[in-house]
Coordinates of C-alpha atoms and ligand atoms in Angstrom, one line a residue:
X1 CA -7.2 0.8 -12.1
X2 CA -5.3 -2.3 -11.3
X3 CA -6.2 -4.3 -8.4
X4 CA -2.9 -5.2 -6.3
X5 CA -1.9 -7.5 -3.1
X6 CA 1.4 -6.4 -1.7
X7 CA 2.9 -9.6 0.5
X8 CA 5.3 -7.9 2.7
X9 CA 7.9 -8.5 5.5
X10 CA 6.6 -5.2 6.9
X11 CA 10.3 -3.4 7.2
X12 CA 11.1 0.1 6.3
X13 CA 11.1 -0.2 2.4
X14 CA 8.4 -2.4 2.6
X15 CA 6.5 0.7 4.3
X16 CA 7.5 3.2 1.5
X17 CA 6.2 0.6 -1.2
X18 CA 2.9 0.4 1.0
X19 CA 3.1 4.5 0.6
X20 CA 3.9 4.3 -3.2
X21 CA 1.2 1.8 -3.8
X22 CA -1.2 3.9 -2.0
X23 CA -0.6 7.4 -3.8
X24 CA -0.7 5.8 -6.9
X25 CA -4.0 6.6 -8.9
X26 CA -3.6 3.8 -11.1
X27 CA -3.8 1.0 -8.2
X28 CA -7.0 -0.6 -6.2
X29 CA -4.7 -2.3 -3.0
X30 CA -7.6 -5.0 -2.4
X31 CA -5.0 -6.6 0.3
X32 CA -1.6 -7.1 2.5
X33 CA -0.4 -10.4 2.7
X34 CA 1.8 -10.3 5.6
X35 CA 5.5 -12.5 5.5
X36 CA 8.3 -12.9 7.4
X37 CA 11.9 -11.6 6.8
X38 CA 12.3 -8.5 8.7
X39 CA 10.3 -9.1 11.4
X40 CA 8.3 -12.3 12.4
X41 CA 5.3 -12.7 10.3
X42 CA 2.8 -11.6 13.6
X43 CA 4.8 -8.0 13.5
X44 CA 4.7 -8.1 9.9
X45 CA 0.9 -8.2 10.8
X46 CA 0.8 -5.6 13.7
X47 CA 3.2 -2.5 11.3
X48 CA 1.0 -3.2 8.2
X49 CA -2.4 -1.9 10.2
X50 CA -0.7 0.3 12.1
X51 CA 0.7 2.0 8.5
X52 CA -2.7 1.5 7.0
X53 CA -4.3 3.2 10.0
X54 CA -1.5 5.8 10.0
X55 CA -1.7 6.5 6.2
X56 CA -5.6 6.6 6.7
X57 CA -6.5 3.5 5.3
X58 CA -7.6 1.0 7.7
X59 CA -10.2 -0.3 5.3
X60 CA -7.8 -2.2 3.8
X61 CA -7.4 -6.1 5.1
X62 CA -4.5 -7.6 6.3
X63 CA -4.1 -11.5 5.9
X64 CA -1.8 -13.5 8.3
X65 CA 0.6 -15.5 6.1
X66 CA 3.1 -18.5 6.7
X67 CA 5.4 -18.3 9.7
X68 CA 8.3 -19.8 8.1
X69 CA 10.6 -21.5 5.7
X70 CA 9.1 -24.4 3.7
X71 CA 12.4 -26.7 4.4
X72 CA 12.3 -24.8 8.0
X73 CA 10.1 -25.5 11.7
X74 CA 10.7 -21.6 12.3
X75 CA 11.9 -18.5 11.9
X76 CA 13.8 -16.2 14.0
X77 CA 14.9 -12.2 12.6
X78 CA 18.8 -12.3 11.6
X79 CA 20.9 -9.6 13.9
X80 CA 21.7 -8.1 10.4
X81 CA 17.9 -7.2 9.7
X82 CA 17.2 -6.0 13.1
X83 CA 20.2 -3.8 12.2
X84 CA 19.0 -2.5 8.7
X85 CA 15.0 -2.4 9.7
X86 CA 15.2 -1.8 14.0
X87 CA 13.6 -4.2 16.1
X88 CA 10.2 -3.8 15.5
X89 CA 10.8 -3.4 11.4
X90 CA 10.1 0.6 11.1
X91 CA 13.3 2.0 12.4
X92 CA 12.3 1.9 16.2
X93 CA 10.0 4.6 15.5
X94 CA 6.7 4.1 18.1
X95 CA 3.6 4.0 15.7
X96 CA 1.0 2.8 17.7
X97 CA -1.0 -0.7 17.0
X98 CA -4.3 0.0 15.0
X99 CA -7.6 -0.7 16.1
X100 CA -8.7 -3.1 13.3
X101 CA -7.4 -6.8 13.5
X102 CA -6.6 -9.1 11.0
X103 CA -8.8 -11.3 8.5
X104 CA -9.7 -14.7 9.6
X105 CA -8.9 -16.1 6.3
X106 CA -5.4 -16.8 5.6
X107 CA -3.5 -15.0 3.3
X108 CA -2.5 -18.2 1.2
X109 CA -6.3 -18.6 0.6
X110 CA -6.9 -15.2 -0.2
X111 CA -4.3 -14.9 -2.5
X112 CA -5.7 -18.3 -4.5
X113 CA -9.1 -16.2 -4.4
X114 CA -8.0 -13.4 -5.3
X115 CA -6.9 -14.6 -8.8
X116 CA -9.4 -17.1 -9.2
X117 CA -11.9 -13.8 -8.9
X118 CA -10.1 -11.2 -10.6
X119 CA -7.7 -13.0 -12.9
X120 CA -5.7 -10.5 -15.3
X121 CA -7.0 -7.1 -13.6
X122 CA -4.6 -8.3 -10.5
X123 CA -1.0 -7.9 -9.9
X124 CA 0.6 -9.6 -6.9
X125 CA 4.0 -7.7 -5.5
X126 CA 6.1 -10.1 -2.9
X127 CA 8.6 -8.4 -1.4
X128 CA 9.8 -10.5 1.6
X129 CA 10.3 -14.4 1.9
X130 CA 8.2 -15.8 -1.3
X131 CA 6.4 -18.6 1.0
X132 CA 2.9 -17.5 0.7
X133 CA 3.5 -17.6 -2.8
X134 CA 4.9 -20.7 -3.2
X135 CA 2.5 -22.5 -0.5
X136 CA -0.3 -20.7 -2.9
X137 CA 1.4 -22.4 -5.8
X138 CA 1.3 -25.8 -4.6
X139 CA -1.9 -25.8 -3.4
X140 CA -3.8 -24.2 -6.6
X141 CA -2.2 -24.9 -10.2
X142 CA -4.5 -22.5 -11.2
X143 CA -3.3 -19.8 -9.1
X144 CA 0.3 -20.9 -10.6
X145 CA -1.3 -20.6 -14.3
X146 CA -3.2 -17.1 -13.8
X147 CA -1.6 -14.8 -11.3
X148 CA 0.8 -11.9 -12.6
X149 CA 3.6 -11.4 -10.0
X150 CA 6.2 -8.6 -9.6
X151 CA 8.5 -9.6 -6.6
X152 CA 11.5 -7.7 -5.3
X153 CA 14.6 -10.2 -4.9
X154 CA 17.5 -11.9 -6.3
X155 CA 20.8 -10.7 -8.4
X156 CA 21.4 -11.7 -11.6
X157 CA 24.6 -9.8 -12.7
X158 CA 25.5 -8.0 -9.6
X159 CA 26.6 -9.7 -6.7
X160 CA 24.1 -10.9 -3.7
X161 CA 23.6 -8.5 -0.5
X162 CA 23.6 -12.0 2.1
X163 CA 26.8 -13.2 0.5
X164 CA 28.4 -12.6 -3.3
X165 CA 25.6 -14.1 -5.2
X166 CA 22.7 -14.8 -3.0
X167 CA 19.9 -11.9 -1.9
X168 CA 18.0 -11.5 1.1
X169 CA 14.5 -12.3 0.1
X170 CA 15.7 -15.0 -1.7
X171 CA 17.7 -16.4 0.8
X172 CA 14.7 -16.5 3.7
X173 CA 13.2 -19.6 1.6
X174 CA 15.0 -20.3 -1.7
X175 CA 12.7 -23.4 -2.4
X176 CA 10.1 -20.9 -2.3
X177 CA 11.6 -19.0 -4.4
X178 CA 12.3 -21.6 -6.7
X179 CA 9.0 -22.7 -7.1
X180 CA 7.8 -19.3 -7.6
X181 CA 9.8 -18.8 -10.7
X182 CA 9.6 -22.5 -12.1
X183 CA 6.2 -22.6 -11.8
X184 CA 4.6 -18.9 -12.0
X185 CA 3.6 -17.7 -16.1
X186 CA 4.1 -14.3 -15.7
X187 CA 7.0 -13.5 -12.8
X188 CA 8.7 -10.2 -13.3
X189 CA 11.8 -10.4 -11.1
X190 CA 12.8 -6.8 -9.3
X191 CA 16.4 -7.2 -8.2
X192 CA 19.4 -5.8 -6.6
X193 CA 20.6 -5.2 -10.3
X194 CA 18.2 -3.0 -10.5
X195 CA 17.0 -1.3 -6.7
X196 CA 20.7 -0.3 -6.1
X197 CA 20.5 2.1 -8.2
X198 CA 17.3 3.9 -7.2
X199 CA 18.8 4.8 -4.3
X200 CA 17.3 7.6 -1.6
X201 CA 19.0 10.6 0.5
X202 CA 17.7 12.7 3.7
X203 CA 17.3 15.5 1.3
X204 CA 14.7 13.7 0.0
X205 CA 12.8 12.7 3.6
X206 CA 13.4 15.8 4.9
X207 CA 10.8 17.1 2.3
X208 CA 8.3 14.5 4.2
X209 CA 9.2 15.7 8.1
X210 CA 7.9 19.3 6.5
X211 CA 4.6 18.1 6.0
X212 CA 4.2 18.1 9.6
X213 CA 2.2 15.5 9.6
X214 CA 2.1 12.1 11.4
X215 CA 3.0 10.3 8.2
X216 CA 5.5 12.5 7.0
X217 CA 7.0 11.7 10.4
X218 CA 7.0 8.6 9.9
X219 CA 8.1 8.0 6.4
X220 CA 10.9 10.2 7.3
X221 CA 12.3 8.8 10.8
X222 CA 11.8 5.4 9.9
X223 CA 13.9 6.3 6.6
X224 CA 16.6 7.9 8.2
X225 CA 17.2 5.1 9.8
X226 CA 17.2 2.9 7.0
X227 CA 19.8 5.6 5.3
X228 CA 22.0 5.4 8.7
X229 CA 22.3 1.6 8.4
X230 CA 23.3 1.8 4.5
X231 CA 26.0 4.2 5.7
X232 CA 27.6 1.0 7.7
X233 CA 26.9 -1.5 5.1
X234 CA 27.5 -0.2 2.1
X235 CA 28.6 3.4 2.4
X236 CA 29.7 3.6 -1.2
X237 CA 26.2 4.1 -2.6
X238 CA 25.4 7.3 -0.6
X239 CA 21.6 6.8 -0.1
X240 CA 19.6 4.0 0.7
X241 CA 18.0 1.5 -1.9
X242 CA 14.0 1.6 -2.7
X243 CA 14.1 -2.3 -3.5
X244 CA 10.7 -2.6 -2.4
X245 CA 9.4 0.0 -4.2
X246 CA 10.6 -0.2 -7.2
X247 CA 8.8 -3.1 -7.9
X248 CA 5.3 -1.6 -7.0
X249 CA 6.6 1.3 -9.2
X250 CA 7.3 -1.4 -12.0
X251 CA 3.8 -3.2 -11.5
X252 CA 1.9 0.0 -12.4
X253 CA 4.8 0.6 -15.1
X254 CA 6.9 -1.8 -16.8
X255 CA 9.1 1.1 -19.0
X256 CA 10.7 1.9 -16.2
X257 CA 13.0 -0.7 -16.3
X258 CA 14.5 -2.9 -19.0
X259 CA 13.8 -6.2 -19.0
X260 CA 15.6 -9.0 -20.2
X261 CA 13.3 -12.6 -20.8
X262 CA 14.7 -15.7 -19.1
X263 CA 13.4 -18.9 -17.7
X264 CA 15.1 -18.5 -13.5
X265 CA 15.6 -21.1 -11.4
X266 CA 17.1 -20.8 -7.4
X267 CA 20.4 -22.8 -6.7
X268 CA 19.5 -25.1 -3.8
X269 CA 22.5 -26.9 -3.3
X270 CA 25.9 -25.8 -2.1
X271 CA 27.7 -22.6 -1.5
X272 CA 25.5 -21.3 -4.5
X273 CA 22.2 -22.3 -2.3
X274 CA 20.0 -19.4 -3.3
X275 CA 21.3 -17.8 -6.0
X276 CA 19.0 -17.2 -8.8
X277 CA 20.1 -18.1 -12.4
X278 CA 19.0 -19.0 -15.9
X279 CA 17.5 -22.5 -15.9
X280 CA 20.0 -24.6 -18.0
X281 CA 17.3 -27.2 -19.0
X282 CA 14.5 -24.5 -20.1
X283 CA 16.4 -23.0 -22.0
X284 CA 15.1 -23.0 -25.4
X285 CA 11.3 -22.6 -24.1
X286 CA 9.5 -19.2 -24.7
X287 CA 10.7 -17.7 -20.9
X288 CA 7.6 -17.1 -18.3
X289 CA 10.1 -15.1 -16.1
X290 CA 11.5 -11.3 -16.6
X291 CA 14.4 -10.1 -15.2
X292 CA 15.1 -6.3 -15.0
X293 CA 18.4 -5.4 -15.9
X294 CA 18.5 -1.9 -16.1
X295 CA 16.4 0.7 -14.9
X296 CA 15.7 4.9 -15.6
X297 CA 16.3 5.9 -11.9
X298 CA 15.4 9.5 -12.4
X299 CA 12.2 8.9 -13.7
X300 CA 11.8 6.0 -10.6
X301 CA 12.8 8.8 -8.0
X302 CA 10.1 11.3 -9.2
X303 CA 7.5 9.3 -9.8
X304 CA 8.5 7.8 -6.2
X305 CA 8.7 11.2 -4.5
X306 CA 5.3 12.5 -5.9
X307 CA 3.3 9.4 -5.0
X308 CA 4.8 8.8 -1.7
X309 CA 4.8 12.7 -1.2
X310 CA 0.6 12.3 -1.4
X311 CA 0.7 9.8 1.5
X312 CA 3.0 11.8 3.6
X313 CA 1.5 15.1 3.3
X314 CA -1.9 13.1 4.4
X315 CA -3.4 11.9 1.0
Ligands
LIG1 O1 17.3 -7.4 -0.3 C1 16.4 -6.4 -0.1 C2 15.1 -7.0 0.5 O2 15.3 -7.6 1.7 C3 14.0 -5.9 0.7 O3 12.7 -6.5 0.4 C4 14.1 -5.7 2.2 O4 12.9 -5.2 2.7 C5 14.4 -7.0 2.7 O5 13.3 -7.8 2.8
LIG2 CA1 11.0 -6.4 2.1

C-alpha cells in the first residue's frame, strides 16, 4: 500500500478524489491537508471531517493549512467558485459538521514529517492552491529533495479555465506554484489537458443516489450540482471534469495517462502571470517535472466508478 496526504480545497471534485482515494485498496490516506481555493481554508477544514465522518472514516486527521496567498494578506472565495462549488464547497448540500476536530499540528509541519518518516512509500496529491506545499518547500530542503507529488493544475497545451492560458489552482498562488515545480524532484503535473477529458454525467451519479445511502446521497447531489454549473460554463463538454481525481487515480497509477518530461516553471509577470510553461533556462537538465498530456479516459472512468462506487454504497 502507498501512504498518501491529499491537500485539498475541500469543493465538490475535491470530495470525489477524497472518495476515490478512499475505495482504493492500494492507498493508506495517513492525512488531509486542508487549502484554500473553493472555500476558505477553515471550511476547507469543517467539509473534510464532515466527508470523513460521512464516508466512515473519522479516524483520519485533518491538518489546518495556510490561509492565503504567499504574495497575499488574505483570501476571499471568487463569485465564480461559489458558483461551480455552492457556498459552503459541496453543492449547498447540508452534511452535518463531524464530531472530531482538527490536529493541533499544522499541516505544513506535518507534511515535512510526513516525508522525513516515510520517504518514498508516500505520495502527496495537492489539488487546491499549492501554498502548503510551497511554505513546506521553503522551510525543509529536504522535504523539497524527498517528497513525490501529484497535483491537479495548470495547462500546458490547452487553454487556461481563469483566462486563455492560466488555471485555477494555479492562479490562487502562482509563486507557490512556481516554487513547487522549480524546486520539487518528483512533481507529476495533472492538468486541464488532461481532466477535461475524463469528464462525468448524471447517468453516472444517479447509480450512487440508488445506493440509498447517506454517501451515495451525497456524492450524487453534491455532483449534480457540479454538472449543472458545467452546463453554464462550458456546455460543450457535456459532463463535468474529474480534475481532482484524476490525479489520485494517477498517484496509484501512472499508465493512465501519458506523460511528457519537462522542467515547468509559473509565469509571474504580466498578462501571462500564472501560466505554467517549459523553463527556458533548464532546459537541457534531466526534467524533475511530468506533465500529462494525454490520458485513457475509459479506463479512468471505470476505475473511478468502481472505487468511488465502494464509498458510496457505504464501503
Ligand atoms: O481547475 C480545476 C481545479 O480548480 C480543481 O482542483 C477544482 O477543485 C478547483 O480547485
Ligand atoms: Ca480542488
Amino acid at each position: 500500500m502507498t501512504k498518501i496526504i491529499l491537500d485539498l480545497d475541500m469543493g465538490i471534485d475535491d470530495a470525489l478524489a477524497l472518495a476515490y482515494a478512499l475505495g482504493s485498496p492500494e492507498l493508506e490516506l495517513i492525512g488531509i491537508t486542508a487549502t484554500y481555493g473553493n472555500v476558505l481554508v477553515q471550511d476547507g477544514v469543517r467539509n473534510d471531517l464532515a466527508l470523513l465522518e460521512l464516508f466512515g472514516r473519522p479516524d483520519i486527521p485533518v491538518f489546518v493549512g495556510e490561509s492565503h496567498a504567499l504574495a497575499k494578506d488574505g483570501f476571499e472565495v471568487l463569485p465564480i467558485s461559489e458558483f461551480i462549488h455552492g457556498s459552503n464547497g459541496i453543492g449547498d448540500v447540508t452534511v452535518p459538521d463531524a464530531a472530531a476536530c482538527c490536529q493541533k499540528q499544522s499541516a505544513v509541519d506535518f507534511l515535512i514529517d510526513s516525508v522525513a518518516k516515510y520517504g518514498d512509500d508516500l505520495v502527496i496529491v495537492p489539488t487546491g492552491a499549492m501554498t502548503n506545499i510551497a511554505t513546506a518547500m521553503r522551510r525543509s530542503p529536504e522535504f523539497a529533495e524527498r517528497a513525490h507529488i501529484v497535483f491537479m493544475g495548470g495547462a500546458l497545451a490547452v487553454p487556461g479555465n481563469v483566462n486563455a492560458c492560466v488555471e485555477a489552482n494555479i492562479s490562487q498562488d502562482p509563486e507557490a506554484a512556481d516554487i513547487m515545480v522549480r524546486h520539487g524532484k518528483d512533481v507529476t503535473m495533472i492538468g486541464l489537458d488532461v481532466t477535461l477529458q475524463t469528464l462525468l454525467t448524471y447517468e453516472e451519479t444517479r447509480k450512487w443516489r440508488e445506493y440509498g445511502t447517506p454517501a451515495g446521497q451525497l456524492l450524487a447531489d453534491a455532483t449534480d450540482y457540479y454538472i449543472k454549473a458545467y452546463e453554464t460554463t462550458a456546455p460543450e463538454l457535456g459532463g463535468c471534469g474529474l480534475h481532482d481525481p484524476l490525479a489520485v487515480g494517477v498517484a496509484i497509477d501512472p499508465t493512465l495517462v501519458t506523460l511528457l518530461p519537462i522542467n515547468l516553471k509559473v509565469d509571474l509577470e504580466g498578462p501571462t502571470r500564472g501560466r505554467t510553461i517549459g523553463d527556458e533556462n533548464r532546459m537541457g537538465e534531466s526534467a524533475t517535472t511530468r506533465v500529462a498530456v494525454a490520458v485513457d479516459a475509459p479506463r479512468f472512468l471505470t476505475e473511478f466508478m468502481a472505487r468511488v462506487g465502494k464509498v458510496a454504497a457505504g464501503l
